[in-house]
Short mmCIF file of C-alpha atoms and ligand atoms in Angstrom, two decimals:
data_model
loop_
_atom_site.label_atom_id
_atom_site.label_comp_id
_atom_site.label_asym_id
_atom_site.label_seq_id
_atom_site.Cartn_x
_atom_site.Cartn_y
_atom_site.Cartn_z
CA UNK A 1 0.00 0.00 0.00
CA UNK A 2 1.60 3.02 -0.99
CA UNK A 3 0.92 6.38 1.37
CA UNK A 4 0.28 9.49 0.85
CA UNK A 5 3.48 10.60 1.33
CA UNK A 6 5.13 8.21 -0.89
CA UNK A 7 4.09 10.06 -4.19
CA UNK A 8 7.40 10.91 -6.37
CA UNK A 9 6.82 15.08 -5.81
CA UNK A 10 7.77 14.33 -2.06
CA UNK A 11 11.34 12.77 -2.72
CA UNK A 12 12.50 13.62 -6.36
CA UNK A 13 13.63 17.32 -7.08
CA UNK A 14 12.90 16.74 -10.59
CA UNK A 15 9.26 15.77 -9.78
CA UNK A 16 8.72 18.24 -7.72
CA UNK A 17 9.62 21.13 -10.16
CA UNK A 18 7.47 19.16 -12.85
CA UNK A 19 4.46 19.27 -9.99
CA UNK A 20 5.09 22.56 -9.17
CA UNK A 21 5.50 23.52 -12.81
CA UNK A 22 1.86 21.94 -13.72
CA UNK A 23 0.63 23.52 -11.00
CA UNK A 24 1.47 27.34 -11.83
CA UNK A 25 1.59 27.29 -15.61
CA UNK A 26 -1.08 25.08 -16.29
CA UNK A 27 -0.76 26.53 -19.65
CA UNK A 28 3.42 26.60 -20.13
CA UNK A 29 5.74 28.46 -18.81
CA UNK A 30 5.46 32.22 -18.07
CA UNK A 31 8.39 34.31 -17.49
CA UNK A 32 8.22 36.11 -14.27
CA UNK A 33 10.40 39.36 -15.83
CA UNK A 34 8.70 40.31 -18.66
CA UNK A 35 5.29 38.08 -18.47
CA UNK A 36 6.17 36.16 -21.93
CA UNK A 37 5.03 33.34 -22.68
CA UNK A 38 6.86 32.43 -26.23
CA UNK A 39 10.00 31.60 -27.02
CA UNK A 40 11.02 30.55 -23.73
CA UNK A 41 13.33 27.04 -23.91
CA UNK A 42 14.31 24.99 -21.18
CA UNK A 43 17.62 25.18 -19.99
CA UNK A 44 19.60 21.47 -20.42
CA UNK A 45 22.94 20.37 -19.15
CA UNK A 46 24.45 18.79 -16.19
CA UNK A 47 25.68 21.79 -14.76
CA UNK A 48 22.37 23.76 -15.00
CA UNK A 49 20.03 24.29 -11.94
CA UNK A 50 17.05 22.39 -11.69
CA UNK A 51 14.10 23.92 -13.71
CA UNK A 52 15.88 26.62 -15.41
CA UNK A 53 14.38 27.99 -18.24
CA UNK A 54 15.12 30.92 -20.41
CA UNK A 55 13.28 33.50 -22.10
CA UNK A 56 14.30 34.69 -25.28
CA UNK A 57 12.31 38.19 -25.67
CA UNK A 58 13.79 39.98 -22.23
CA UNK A 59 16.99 37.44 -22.58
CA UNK A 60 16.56 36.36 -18.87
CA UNK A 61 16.62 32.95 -17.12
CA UNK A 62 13.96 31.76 -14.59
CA UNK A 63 12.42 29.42 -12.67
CA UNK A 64 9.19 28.21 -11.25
CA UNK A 65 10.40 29.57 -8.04
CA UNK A 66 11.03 32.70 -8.74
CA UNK A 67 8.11 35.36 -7.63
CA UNK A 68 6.82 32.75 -5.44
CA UNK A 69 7.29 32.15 -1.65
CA UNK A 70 9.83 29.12 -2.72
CA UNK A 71 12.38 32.34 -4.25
CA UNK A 72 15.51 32.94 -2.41
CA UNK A 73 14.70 29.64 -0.35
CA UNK A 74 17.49 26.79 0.11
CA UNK A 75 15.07 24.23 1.00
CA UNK A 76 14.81 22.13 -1.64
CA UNK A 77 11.18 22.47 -3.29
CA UNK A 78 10.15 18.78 -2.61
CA UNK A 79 10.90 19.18 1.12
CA UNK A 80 8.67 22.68 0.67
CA UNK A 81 6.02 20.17 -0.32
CA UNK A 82 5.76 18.32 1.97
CA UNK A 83 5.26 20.84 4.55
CA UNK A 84 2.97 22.12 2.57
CA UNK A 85 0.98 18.92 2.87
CA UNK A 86 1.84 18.72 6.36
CA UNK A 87 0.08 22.22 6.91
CA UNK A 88 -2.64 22.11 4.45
CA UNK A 89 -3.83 18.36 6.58
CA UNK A 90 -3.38 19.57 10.50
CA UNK A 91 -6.58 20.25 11.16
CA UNK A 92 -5.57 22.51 14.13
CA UNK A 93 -2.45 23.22 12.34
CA UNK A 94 1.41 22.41 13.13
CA UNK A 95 4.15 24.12 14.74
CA UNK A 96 7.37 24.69 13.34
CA UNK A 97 8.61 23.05 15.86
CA UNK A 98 7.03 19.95 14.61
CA UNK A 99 8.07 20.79 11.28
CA UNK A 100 11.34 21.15 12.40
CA UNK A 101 11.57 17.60 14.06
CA UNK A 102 9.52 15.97 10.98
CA UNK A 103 11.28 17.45 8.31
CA UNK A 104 14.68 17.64 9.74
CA UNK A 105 15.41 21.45 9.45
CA UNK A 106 16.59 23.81 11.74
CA UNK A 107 13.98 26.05 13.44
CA UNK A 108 14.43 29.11 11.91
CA UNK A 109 14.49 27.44 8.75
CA UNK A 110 10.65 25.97 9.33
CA UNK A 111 9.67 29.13 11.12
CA UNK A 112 10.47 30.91 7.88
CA UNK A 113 8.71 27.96 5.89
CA UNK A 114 5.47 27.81 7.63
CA UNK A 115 4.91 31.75 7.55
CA UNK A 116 5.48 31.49 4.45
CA UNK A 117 3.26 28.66 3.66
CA UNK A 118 0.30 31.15 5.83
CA UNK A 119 1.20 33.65 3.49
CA UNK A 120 0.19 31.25 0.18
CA UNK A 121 -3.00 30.68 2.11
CA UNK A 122 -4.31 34.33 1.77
CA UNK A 123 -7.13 34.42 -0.56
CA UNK A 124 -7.94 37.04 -2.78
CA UNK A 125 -11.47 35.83 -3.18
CA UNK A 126 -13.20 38.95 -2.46
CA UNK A 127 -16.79 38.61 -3.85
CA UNK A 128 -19.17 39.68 -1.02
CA UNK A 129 -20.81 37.58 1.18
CA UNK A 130 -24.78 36.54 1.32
CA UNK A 131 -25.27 37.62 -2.60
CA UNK A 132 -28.54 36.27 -3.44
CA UNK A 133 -29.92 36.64 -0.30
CA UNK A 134 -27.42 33.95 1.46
CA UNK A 135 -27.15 33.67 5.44
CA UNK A 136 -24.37 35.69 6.94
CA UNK A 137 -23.23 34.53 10.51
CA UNK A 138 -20.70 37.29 11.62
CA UNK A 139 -19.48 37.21 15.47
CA UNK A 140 -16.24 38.33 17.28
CA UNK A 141 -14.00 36.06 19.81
CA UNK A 142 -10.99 37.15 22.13
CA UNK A 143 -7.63 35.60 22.05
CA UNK A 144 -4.19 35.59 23.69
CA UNK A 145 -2.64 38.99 24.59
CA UNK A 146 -1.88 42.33 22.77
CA UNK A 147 1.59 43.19 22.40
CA UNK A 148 2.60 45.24 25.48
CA UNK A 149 -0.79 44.82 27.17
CA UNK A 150 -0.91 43.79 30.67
CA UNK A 151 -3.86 41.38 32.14
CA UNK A 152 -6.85 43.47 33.92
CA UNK A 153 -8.42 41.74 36.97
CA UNK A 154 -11.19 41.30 34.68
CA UNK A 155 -12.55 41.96 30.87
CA UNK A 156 -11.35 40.98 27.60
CA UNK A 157 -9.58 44.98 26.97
CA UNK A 158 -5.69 42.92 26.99
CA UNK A 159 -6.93 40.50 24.58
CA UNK A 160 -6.66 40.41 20.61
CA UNK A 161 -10.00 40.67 18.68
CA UNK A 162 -11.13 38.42 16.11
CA UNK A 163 -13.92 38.89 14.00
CA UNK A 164 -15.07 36.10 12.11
CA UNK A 165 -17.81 36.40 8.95
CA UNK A 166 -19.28 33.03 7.67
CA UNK A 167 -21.56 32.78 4.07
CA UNK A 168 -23.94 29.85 4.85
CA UNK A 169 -24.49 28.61 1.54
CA UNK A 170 -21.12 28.89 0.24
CA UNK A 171 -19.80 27.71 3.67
CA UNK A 172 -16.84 30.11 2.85
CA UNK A 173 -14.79 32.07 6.36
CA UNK A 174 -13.17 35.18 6.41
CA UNK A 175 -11.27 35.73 9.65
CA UNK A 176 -10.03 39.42 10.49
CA UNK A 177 -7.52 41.07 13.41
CA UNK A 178 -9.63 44.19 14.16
CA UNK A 179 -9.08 46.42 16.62
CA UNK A 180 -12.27 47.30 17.90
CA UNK A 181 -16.37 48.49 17.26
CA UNK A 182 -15.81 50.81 14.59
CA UNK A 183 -13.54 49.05 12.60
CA UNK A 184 -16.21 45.65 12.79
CA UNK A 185 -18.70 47.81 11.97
CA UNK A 186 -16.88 48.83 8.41
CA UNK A 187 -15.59 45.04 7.80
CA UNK A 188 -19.29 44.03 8.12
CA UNK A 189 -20.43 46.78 5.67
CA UNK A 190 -17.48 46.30 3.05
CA UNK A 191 -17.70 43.02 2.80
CA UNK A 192 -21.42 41.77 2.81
CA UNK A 193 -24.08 42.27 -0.21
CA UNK A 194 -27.29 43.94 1.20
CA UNK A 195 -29.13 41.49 0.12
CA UNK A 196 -27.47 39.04 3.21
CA UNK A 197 -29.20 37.67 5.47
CA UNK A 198 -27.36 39.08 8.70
CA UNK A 199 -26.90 36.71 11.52
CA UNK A 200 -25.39 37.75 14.97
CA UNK A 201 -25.55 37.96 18.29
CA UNK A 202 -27.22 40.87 20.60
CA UNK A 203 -24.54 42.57 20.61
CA UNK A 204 -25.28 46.41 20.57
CA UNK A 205 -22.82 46.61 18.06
CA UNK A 206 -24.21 45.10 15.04
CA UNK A 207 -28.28 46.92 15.69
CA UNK A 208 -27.03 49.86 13.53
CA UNK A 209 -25.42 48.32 10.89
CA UNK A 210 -27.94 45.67 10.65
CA UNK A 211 -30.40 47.85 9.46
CA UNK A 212 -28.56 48.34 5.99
CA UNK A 213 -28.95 44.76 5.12
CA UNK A 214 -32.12 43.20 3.94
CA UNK A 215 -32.64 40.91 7.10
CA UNK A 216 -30.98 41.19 10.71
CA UNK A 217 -31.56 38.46 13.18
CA UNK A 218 -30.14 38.06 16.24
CA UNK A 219 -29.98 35.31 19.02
CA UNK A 220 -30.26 36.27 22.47
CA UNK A 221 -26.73 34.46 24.29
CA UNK A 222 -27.99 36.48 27.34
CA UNK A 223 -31.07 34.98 27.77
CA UNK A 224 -29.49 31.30 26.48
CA UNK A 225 -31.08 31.06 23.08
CA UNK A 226 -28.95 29.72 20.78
CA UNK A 227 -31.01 28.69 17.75
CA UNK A 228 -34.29 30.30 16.38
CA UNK A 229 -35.61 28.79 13.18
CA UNK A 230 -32.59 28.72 11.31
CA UNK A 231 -30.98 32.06 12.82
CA UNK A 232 -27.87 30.83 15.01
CA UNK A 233 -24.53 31.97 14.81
CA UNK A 234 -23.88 28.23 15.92
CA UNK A 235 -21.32 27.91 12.50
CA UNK A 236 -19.15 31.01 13.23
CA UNK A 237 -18.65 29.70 16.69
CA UNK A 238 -17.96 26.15 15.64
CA UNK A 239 -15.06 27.49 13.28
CA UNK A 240 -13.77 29.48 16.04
CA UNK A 241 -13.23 26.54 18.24
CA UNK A 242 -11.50 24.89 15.92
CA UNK A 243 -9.48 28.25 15.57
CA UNK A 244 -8.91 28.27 19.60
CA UNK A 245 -7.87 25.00 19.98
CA UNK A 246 -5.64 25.22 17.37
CA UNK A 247 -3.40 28.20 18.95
CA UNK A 248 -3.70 27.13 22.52
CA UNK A 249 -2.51 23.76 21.45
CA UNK A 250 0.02 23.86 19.10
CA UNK A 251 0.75 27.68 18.24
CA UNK A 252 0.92 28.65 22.24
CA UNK A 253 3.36 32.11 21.53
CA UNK A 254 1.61 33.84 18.76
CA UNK A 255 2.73 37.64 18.35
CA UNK A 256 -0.08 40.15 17.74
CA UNK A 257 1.77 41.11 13.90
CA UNK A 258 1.36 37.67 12.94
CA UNK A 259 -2.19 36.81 14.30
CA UNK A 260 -3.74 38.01 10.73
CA UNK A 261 -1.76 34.92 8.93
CA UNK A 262 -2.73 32.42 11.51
CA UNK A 263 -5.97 33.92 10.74
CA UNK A 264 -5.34 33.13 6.73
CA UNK A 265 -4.21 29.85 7.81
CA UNK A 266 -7.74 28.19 9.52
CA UNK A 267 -9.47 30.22 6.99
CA UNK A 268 -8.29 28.62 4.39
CA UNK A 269 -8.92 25.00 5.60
CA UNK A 270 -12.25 25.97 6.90
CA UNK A 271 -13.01 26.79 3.51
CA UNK A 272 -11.80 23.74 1.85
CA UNK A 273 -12.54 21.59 4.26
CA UNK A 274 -13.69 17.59 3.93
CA UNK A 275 -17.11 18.34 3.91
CA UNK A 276 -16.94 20.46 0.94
CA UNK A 277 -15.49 17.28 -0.63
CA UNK A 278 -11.81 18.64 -0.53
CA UNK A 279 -9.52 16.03 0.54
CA UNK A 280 -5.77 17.02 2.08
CA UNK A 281 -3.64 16.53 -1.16
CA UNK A 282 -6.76 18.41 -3.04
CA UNK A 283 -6.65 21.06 -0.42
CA UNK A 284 -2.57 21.49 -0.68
CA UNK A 285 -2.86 21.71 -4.32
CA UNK A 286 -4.87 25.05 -3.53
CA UNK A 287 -2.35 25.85 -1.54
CA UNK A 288 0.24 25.51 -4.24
CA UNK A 289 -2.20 27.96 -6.75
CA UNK A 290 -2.10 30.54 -4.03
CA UNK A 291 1.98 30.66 -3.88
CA UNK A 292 2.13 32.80 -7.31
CA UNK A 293 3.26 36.40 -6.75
CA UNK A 294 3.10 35.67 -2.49
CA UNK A 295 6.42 36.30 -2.38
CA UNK A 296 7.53 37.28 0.95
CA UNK A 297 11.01 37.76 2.43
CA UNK A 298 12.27 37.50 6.02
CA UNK A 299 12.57 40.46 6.51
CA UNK A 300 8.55 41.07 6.00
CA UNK A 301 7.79 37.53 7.46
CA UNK A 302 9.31 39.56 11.38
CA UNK A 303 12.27 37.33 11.89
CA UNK A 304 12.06 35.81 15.67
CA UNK A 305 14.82 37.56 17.25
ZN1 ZN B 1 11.07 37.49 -20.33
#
């Protein structure tokens, strides 16, 4: 029985630049410098590096790894995918220092790998949410500690804010780092068609802006009502937990500048989760899509001091 892991992409740098390659230029090769796409030859020759090609119009050579988050990374590109699989199937995620031990690289090396894997998982699917009417559950949640921040005697004011926004029928997430009222106020406007179906809690919050969409229902959490009809904001909270669990558990020291690709991270496998029919090596092929033009350096990625 052969695994998973035991497909060719996963061991053999060759196969892994022709599974990248498929990936990204599902239609041939596209040069990152001047956008060509004809007369571009692959480079041949025992001393060339692995999936050079060069294009004849700017006169430059590339390779599938360059504007990507692989560029100006040692680790070979079948090592990058397998942590890529790694992340895309951890349900609540997985630390670099797991990476580190699994893989076998140093921990700076899978620190840098990981963000940068969170940074692939940023989508820039930004069609509103509840068009056509759809449910929209939206609710907020509390977690860890601003930086600096010290903890009150009671009150969530040291904690970071998440708000979370769920389309029912496309059973898409959008997580967002938000720093307070206003600002959840403006996400919920900018990002949901009028037409939504709003779904929240009481909170006092959400009675203004509610009135711009064409339904607002909310569940009363202070009186213990959870569900009325189908109004519940049952799914928001469900991906939350998931959300929760995974950063107490495995990501336990999460800075407040990186929350927002944590964030990207569940996002993205609550949206293409099993249920929607997406297995793991389906969902890390979306993953792969999402690397073109993410390029990030270390710089950008906050290197842990
Ligand atoms: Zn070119």
């Amino acid at each position: 029985m052969a695994s998973n892991l035991s497909h060719k992409h996963f061991h053999d740098e060759d196969e892994a630049f022709a599974y990248v390659e498929a990936r990204v230029w599902p239609d041939g090769p596209v040069c990152p410098h001047c956008g060509g796409v004809e007369r571009i030859s692959k480079m041949q020759g025992k001393s060339t590096r692995k999936g050079l090609y060069k294009c004849y119009q700017c006169r430059k050579p590339f390779t599938v790894r360059m504007g990507t988050i692989f560029e100006s990374s040692k680790v070979p590109l079948h090592v990058w995918l397998q942590a890529i699989y790694l992340v895309a199937g951890s349900k609540k995620g997985i630390s670099s220092h797991q990476l580190t031990r699994t893989l076998g690289l140093t921990v700076k090396t899978a620190w840098f790998l990981s963000h940068r894997i969170r940074e692939a998982m940023r989508e820039g699917d930004l069609s509103p949410f509840g068009a056509g009417g759809g449910a929209v559950e939206v609710d907020e949640t509390y977690i860890g500690r601003k930086a600096g921040s010290k903890v009150p005697k009671g009150g969530w004011g040291h904690k970071m804010t998440v708000l979370g926004l769920i389309g029912r029928t496309a059973g898409k997430s959008n997580f967002f780092h938000v720093d307070g009222g206003k600002e959840i106020q403006s996400i919920v406007l900018e990002n949901l068609s009028r037409e939504a179906r709003l779904m929240t809690d009481e909170h006092v919050m959400y009675r203004k802006i509610g009135r711009e969409f064409a339904e607002h229902s909310s569940v009363m959490h202070y009186n213990k009502e959870y569900v009325r009809g189908d109004v519940t904001t049952n799914t928001i909270e469900g991906a939350f937990s998931i959300f929760k669990r995974g950063m107490r558990g495995v990501y336990q020291h999460c800075r407040e500048k990186h929350l927002h690709r944590y964030l990207a991270e569940f996002e993205f496998r609550y949206s293409h989760r099993e249920a929607h029919g997406i297995d793991d090596a389906a969902r890390a092929d979306k993953m792969l899509r999402g690397i073109v033009g993410k390029r990030l350096t270390y710089q950008q990625a906050g290197a842990r001091a």
